[in-house]
Amino acid sequence: QVQLVESGGGLVQPGGSLRLSCDASRIPFGSGFMAWYRQAPGKVRELVAKITIRGDTIYSDSVKDRFTISTDNSNSTVYLQMNSLKPEDTAVYYCNAKWFTNDVWGQGTQVTVSS
């Protein structure tokens, strides 16, 4: 049963922007925290950004000042606005939700940054 659904990935040129969306309407949105991870070929999955119930955010050093995580509680959606994209941002991006003992992942959306 799919509980998180990502969208918005695609091919973009270096310096471009994309906005990823994560539909979290099938989980108790707002009960824990939401995050975006990514995994590039041959590399381990890494945290990109996280947002807590209170709206506190954490970013990896590699995306700080370029990416912004946000939520829209009215439609239970988490966004990742990605600006000034670089080839090294190429990866599959995953939405993640954690609340109590639950740890739920989406199926991922591919982001490719290339000219």
JSON list of N, CA and C in Angstrom, two decimals, residues 44 50 85 87 90 93 99 101 115:
[
{"chain": "A", "resi": 44, "resn": "VAL", "atom": "N", "xyz": [25.14, 5.91, -1.06]},
{"chain": "A", "resi": 44, "resn": "VAL", "atom": "CA", "xyz": [24.15, 5.63, -0.03]},
{"chain": "A", "resi": 44, "resn": "VAL", "atom": "C", "xyz": [23.09, 6.72, -0.04]},
{"chain": "A", "resi": 50, "resn": "LYS", "atom": "N", "xyz": [14.78, 18.24, 6.20]},
{"chain": "A", "resi": 50, "resn": "LYS", "atom": "CA", "xyz": [13.79, 17.72, 7.13]},
{"chain": "A", "resi": 50, "resn": "LYS", "atom": "C", "xyz": [13.01, 18.88, 7.71]},
{"chain": "A", "resi": 85, "resn": "LEU", "atom": "N", "xyz": [20.27, 24.25, -9.50]},
{"chain": "A", "resi": 85, "resn": "LEU", "atom": "CA", "xyz": [20.59, 22.82, -9.52]},
{"chain": "A", "resi": 85, "resn": "LEU", "atom": "C", "xyz": [21.92, 22.56, -10.20]},
{"chain": "A", "resi": 87, "resn": "PRO", "atom": "N", "xyz": [24.79, 19.31, -11.50]},
{"chain": "A", "resi": 87, "resn": "PRO", "atom": "CA", "xyz": [24.81, 17.91, -11.93]},
{"chain": "A", "resi": 87, "resn": "PRO", "atom": "C", "xyz": [24.91, 16.93, -10.76]},
{"chain": "A", "resi": 90, "resn": "THR", "atom": "N", "xyz": [21.86, 15.19, -9.20]},
{"chain": "A", "resi": 90, "resn": "THR", "atom": "CA", "xyz": [21.19, 14.09, -9.89]},
{"chain": "A", "resi": 90, "resn": "THR", "atom": "C", "xyz": [21.05, 12.89, -8.96]},
{"chain": "A", "resi": 93, "resn": "TYR", "atom": "N", "xyz": [14.95, 11.02, -5.63]},
{"chain": "A", "resi": 93, "resn": "TYR", "atom": "CA", "xyz": [14.56, 11.72, -4.42]},
{"chain": "A", "resi": 93, "resn": "TYR", "atom": "C", "xyz": [13.37, 11.02, -3.79]},
{"chain": "A", "resi": 99, "resn": "TRP", "atom": "N", "xyz": [6.64, 9.03, 12.41]},
{"chain": "A", "resi": 99, "resn": "TRP", "atom": "CA", "xyz": [5.81, 9.40, 13.54]},
{"chain": "A", "resi": 99, "resn": "TRP", "atom": "C", "xyz": [5.64, 8.19, 14.42]},
{"chain": "A", "resi": 101, "resn": "THR", "atom": "N", "xyz": [6.35, 5.00, 16.00]},
{"chain": "A", "resi": 101, "resn": "THR", "atom": "CA", "xyz": [7.23, 3.92, 15.54]},
{"chain": "A", "resi": 101, "resn": "THR", "atom": "C", "xyz": [7.15, 3.71, 14.03]},
{"chain": "A", "resi": 115, "resn": "SER", "atom": "N", "xyz": [23.15, 19.11, -19.05]},
{"chain": "A", "resi": 115, "resn": "SER", "atom": "CA", "xyz": [22.99, 19.97, -20.22]},
{"chain": "A", "resi": 115, "resn": "SER", "atom": "C", "xyz": [22.93, 19.13, -21.49]}
]
